[in-house]
PDB file of C-alpha atoms in Angstrom:
ATOM      1  CA  MET A  11       2.413 -18.112  -5.630  1.00 71.00           C
ATOM      2  CA  ARG A  12       0.839 -14.782  -4.722  1.00 73.00           C
ATOM      3  CA  GLU A  13      -1.630 -12.928  -6.882  1.00 85.00           C
ATOM      4  CA  ILE A  14      -0.152  -9.978  -8.788  1.00 90.00           C
ATOM      5  CA  LEU A  15      -2.587  -7.098  -8.342  1.00 95.00           C
ATOM      6  CA  PHE A  16      -2.280  -3.312  -8.275  1.00 96.00           C
ATOM      7  CA  ARG A  17      -4.498  -0.432  -7.277  1.00 97.00           C
ATOM      8  CA  GLY A  18      -4.493   3.267  -8.057  1.00 97.00           C
ATOM      9  CA  LYS A  19      -6.836   6.264  -7.890  1.00 97.00           C
ATOM     10  CA  ALA A  20      -8.689   7.031 -11.115  1.00 97.00           C
ATOM     11  CA  THR A  21      -7.890  10.345 -12.805  1.00 96.00           C
ATOM     12  CA  GLU A  22     -10.792  10.088 -15.237  1.00 94.00           C
ATOM     13  CA  ASN A  23     -14.482   9.251 -15.225  1.00 96.00           C
ATOM     14  CA  TYR A  24     -14.932   6.004 -17.110  1.00 93.00           C
ATOM     15  CA  GLY A  25     -17.920   3.676 -16.795  1.00 91.00           C
ATOM     16  CA  LYS A  26     -18.561   2.936 -13.142  1.00 93.00           C
ATOM     17  CA  TYR A  27     -15.271   4.616 -12.124  1.00 95.00           C
ATOM     18  CA  LYS A  28     -15.246   8.258 -11.068  1.00 97.00           C
ATOM     19  CA  ILE A  29     -12.222  10.498 -10.493  1.00 97.00           C
ATOM     20  CA  GLY A  30     -10.683   9.514  -7.147  1.00 97.00           C
ATOM     21  CA  ASP A  31     -12.153   5.986  -7.042  1.00 97.00           C
ATOM     22  CA  TRP A  32      -9.790   3.093  -6.367  1.00 97.00           C
ATOM     23  CA  VAL A  33      -9.245   0.875  -9.409  1.00 97.00           C
ATOM     24  CA  TYR A  34      -7.905  -2.682  -8.890  1.00 96.00           C
ATOM     25  CA  GLY A  35      -6.309  -4.836 -11.575  1.00 96.00           C
ATOM     26  CA  ASN A  36      -3.264  -5.124 -13.837  1.00 94.00           C
ATOM     27  CA  PHE A  37      -0.846  -2.182 -13.990  1.00 94.00           C
ATOM     28  CA  MET A  38       0.150  -0.797 -17.374  1.00 90.00           C
ATOM     29  CA  GLU A  39       2.726   1.957 -17.778  1.00 86.00           C
ATOM     30  CA  GLY A  40       2.488   4.216 -20.826  1.00 79.00           C
ATOM     31  CA  MET A  41       5.134   6.021 -22.831  1.00 73.00           C
ATOM     32  CA  ASN A  42       6.001   8.339 -19.942  1.00 74.00           C
ATOM     33  CA  LYS A  43       5.978   7.902 -16.186  1.00 71.00           C
ATOM     34  CA  ASN A  44       2.826   9.974 -15.695  1.00 74.00           C
ATOM     35  CA  ASP A  45       0.838   7.951 -18.216  1.00 82.00           C
ATOM     36  CA  CYS A  46      -0.325   4.773 -16.543  1.00 91.00           C
ATOM     37  CA  CYS A  47      -3.508   2.752 -16.404  1.00 94.00           C
ATOM     38  CA  ILE A  48      -4.997  -0.098 -14.484  1.00 94.00           C
ATOM     39  CA  ASN A  49      -6.915  -2.756 -16.355  1.00 93.00           C
ATOM     40  CA  PRO A  50      -9.669  -3.962 -13.979  1.00 93.00           C
ATOM     41  CA  LYS A  51      -9.804  -7.737 -13.732  1.00 85.00           C
ATOM     42  CA  GLY A  52     -12.188  -9.334 -16.209  1.00 82.00           C
ATOM     43  CA  THR A  53     -12.505  -6.270 -18.453  1.00 88.00           C
ATOM     44  CA  CYS A  54     -10.840  -4.791 -21.512  1.00 88.00           C
ATOM     45  CA  ASN A  55     -10.948  -1.302 -19.971  1.00 89.00           C
ATOM     46  CA  HIS A  56      -7.865   0.799 -19.257  1.00 91.00           C
ATOM     47  CA  ILE A  57      -8.534   3.335 -16.499  1.00 94.00           C
ATOM     48  CA  GLN A  58      -6.048   6.213 -16.179  1.00 94.00           C
ATOM     49  CA  VAL A  59      -4.727   6.413 -12.604  1.00 96.00           C
ATOM     50  CA  ASP A  60      -2.541   8.784 -10.604  1.00 95.00           C
ATOM     51  CA  THR A  61       0.967   7.253 -10.620  1.00 93.00           C
ATOM     52  CA  GLU A  62       1.628   8.560  -7.098  1.00 93.00           C
ATOM     53  CA  THR A  63      -1.190   6.367  -5.742  1.00 96.00           C
ATOM     54  CA  VAL A  64      -0.270   3.090  -7.455  1.00 95.00           C
ATOM     55  CA  GLY A  65       0.513   0.309  -4.994  1.00 94.00           C
ATOM     56  CA  GLU A  66       1.023  -3.430  -5.310  1.00 93.00           C
ATOM     57  CA  TYR A  67      -0.815  -6.138  -3.374  1.00 93.00           C
ATOM     58  CA  THR A  68       1.531  -7.751  -0.838  1.00 87.00           C
ATOM     59  CA  GLY A  69      -0.071 -11.182  -1.052  1.00 86.00           C
ATOM     60  CA  LEU A  70      -1.137 -10.838   2.598  1.00 85.00           C
ATOM     61  CA  THR A  71      -4.487 -10.173   4.253  1.00 87.00           C
ATOM     62  CA  ASP A  72      -5.345  -8.589   7.585  1.00 89.00           C
ATOM     63  CA  LEU A  73      -7.411  -9.966  10.477  1.00 89.00           C
ATOM     64  CA  ASN A  74     -10.614  -9.446   8.455  1.00 93.00           C
ATOM     65  CA  GLU A  75      -9.154 -11.033   5.270  1.00 92.00           C
ATOM     66  CA  LYS A  76      -8.773  -7.582   3.639  1.00 94.00           C
ATOM     67  CA  GLU A  77      -5.961  -7.471   1.083  1.00 93.00           C
ATOM     68  CA  ILE A  78      -2.911  -5.478   2.217  1.00 90.00           C
ATOM     69  CA  PHE A  79      -1.421  -3.104  -0.371  1.00 93.00           C
ATOM     70  CA  GLU A  80       1.697  -0.982  -0.515  1.00 92.00           C
ATOM     71  CA  GLY A  81       0.773   2.370   1.067  1.00 92.00           C
ATOM     72  CA  ASP A  82      -1.780   0.870   3.468  1.00 92.00           C
ATOM     73  CA  ILE A  83      -1.742   1.868   7.107  1.00 90.00           C
ATOM     74  CA  LEU A  84      -2.118  -1.038   9.505  1.00 88.00           C
ATOM     75  CA  LYS A  85      -3.065  -1.009  13.172  1.00 87.00           C
ATOM     76  CA  LYS A  86      -1.400  -3.470  15.522  1.00 83.00           C
ATOM     77  CA  PRO A  87      -3.275  -4.913  18.531  1.00 84.00           C
ATOM     78  CA  ASP A  88      -1.442  -2.365  20.722  1.00 81.00           C
ATOM     79  CA  ASN A  89      -2.902   0.427  18.484  1.00 83.00           C
ATOM     80  CA  GLU A  90       0.469   1.251  16.935  1.00 80.00           C
ATOM     81  CA  LEU A  91       0.227   2.294  13.263  1.00 83.00           C
ATOM     82  CA  ILE A  92       2.427   0.912  10.478  1.00 82.00           C
ATOM     83  CA  LYS A  93       2.714   2.017   6.836  1.00 85.00           C
ATOM     84  CA  VAL A  94       3.408  -0.748   4.293  1.00 86.00           C
ATOM     85  CA  VAL A  95       6.331   0.128   2.012  1.00 83.00           C
ATOM     86  CA  TRP A  96       8.350  -1.524  -0.766  1.00 80.00           C
ATOM     87  CA  CYS A  97      12.044  -2.080  -0.014  1.00 73.00           C
ATOM     88  CA  GLU A  98      13.825  -1.689  -3.356  1.00 73.00           C
ATOM     89  CA  GLU A  99      17.166  -2.846  -1.951  1.00 72.00           C
ATOM     90  CA  ASN A 100      15.913  -6.295  -0.982  1.00 69.00           C
ATOM     91  CA  ALA A 101      12.827  -6.596  -3.202  1.00 67.00           C
ATOM     92  CA  CYS A 102      10.378  -7.114  -0.352  1.00 69.00           C
ATOM     93  CA  PHE A 103       7.416  -5.447   1.292  1.00 71.00           C
ATOM     94  CA  SER A 104       8.166  -4.093   4.710  1.00 67.00           C
ATOM     95  CA  GLY A 105       6.663  -1.829   7.316  1.00 64.00           C
ATOM     96  CA  SER A 106       7.676   1.441   8.821  1.00 53.00           C
ATOM     97  CA  TRP A 107       7.664  -0.055  12.324  1.00 49.00           C
ATOM     98  CA  TRP A 108       7.421  -3.849  12.529  1.00 50.00           C
ATOM     99  CA  ASP A 109       9.791  -6.665  13.306  1.00 51.00           C
ATOM    100  CA  ARG A 110       9.977 -10.416  12.789  1.00 48.00           C
ATOM    101  CA  ALA A 111       8.289 -11.160  16.105  1.00 47.00           C
ATOM    102  CA  ASP A 112       5.108  -9.326  15.069  1.00 55.00           C
ATOM    103  CA  ASN A 113       2.153 -11.405  13.910  1.00 63.00           C
ATOM    104  CA  PHE A 114       0.714  -9.252  11.123  1.00 62.00           C
ATOM    105  CA  TYR A 115      -2.288 -11.579  10.755  1.00 67.00           C
ATOM    106  CA  GLU A 116      -3.634  -9.879  13.897  1.00 80.00           C
ATOM    107  CA  TRP A 117      -3.355  -6.421  12.311  1.00 85.00           C
ATOM    108  CA  LEU A 118      -6.099  -4.405  10.615  1.00 91.00           C
ATOM    109  CA  VAL A 119      -5.989  -2.206   7.532  1.00 93.00           C
ATOM    110  CA  VAL A 120      -7.311   1.104   8.896  1.00 94.00           C
ATOM    111  CA  GLY A 121      -6.552   3.335   5.931  1.00 95.00           C
ATOM    112  CA  ASN A 122      -3.878   4.341   3.479  1.00 95.00           C
ATOM    113  CA  GLU A 123      -1.497   7.225   2.950  1.00 92.00           C
ATOM    114  CA  TRP A 124      -3.693   8.923   0.302  1.00 94.00           C
ATOM    115  CA  ASP A 125      -7.154   8.713   1.867  1.00 96.00           C
ATOM    116  CA  ASN A 126      -5.920   9.163   5.438  1.00 93.00           C
ATOM    117  CA  PRO A 127      -2.872  11.479   5.453  1.00 89.00           C
ATOM    118  CA  GLU A 128      -3.648  12.511   9.031  1.00 88.00           C
ATOM    119  CA  MET A 129      -2.746   8.966  10.159  1.00 87.00           C
ATOM    120  CA  LEU A 130       0.630   9.298   8.455  1.00 80.00           C
ATOM    121  CA  LYS A 131       1.287  12.554  10.331  1.00 77.00           C
ATOM    122  CA  GLU A 132       0.415  10.770  13.578  1.00 72.00           C
ATOM    123  CA  MET A 133       2.889   7.992  12.726  1.00 70.00           C
ATOM    124  CA  ILE A 134       5.683  10.455  11.962  1.00 60.00           C
ATOM    125  CA  TYR A 135       5.014  12.274  15.229  1.00 52.00           C
ATOM    126  CA  LYS A 136       5.124   9.070  17.304  1.00 53.00           C
ATOM    127  CA  THR A 137       7.993   7.336  15.507  1.00 47.00           C
ATOM    128  CA  HIS A 138      11.535   8.240  16.513  1.00 38.00           C
ATOM    129  CA  ALA A 139      13.306   5.180  15.122  1.00 36.00           C
ATOM    130  CA  VAL A 140      12.652   2.673  12.390  1.00 36.00           C
ATOM    131  CA  ARG A 141      12.982  -1.085  12.578  1.00 37.00           C
ATOM    132  CA  LEU A 142      11.943  -3.278   9.726  1.00 36.00           C
ATOM    133  CA  LEU A 143      11.011  -6.828   8.819  1.00 40.00           C
ATOM    134  CA  CYS A 144      14.075  -6.922   6.593  1.00 44.00           C
ATOM    135  CA  ASP A 145      17.254  -6.158   8.616  1.00 45.00           C
ATOM    136  CA  LYS A 146      19.069  -4.782   5.559  1.00 46.00           C
ATOM    137  CA  CYS A 147      16.348  -2.246   4.736  1.00 48.00           C
ATOM    138  CA  THR A 148      16.562   1.402   5.643  1.00 44.00           C
ATOM    139  CA  ILE A 149      13.865   3.992   5.196  1.00 41.00           C
ATOM    140  CA  LYS A 150      14.910   7.605   4.938  1.00 38.00           C
ATOM    141  CA  SER A 151      11.370   8.850   5.649  1.00 36.00           C
ATOM    142  CA  LEU A 152       7.882   7.428   5.952  1.00 37.00           C
ATOM    143  CA  LYS A 153       6.745   9.049   2.703  1.00 35.00           C
TER     144      LYS A 153
END
C-alpha cells in the first residue's frame, strides 16, 4: 500500500514555515475550497496552503529516490520533460508524455509547475501530441 501524502505551498508564516515554503503532510480541506491546510507529519500544526499548489504523492520515486508528486516535472534519459498529472476519469496518476514502455525509475524530478514554470512552457512548445500511461485518459492541456 502506498503512503498517502500531500504537499502545498504555505500561505502563512508559522513556526519554521515561511510563505512560499513547501509543506508536506496530511491534506485538510476547510469550509470552502480556498481554505485548506496541510498537517505536517508528526505535528499538531495546521499550515494554510495555496489550494492551486496542492499535489498528492504518487507512491513512486525517481532515480535518486526522490518522491514524485502530482505537478512535478520529470526528465527522461533522453532529456524529454514530463509533467505528472492526475487522471480523474480513471483515478490514476499519469504523465503528459509517457507510455507503458517507459521505465520511470530512470527519470529524475527536475522541478515542478509552480517553482519552474519556464520548464512547463518548454514542454508545451515541444509537445504536439499527448500519449499517456492510461490509454483511456485525455488531457486537454498541460496545465
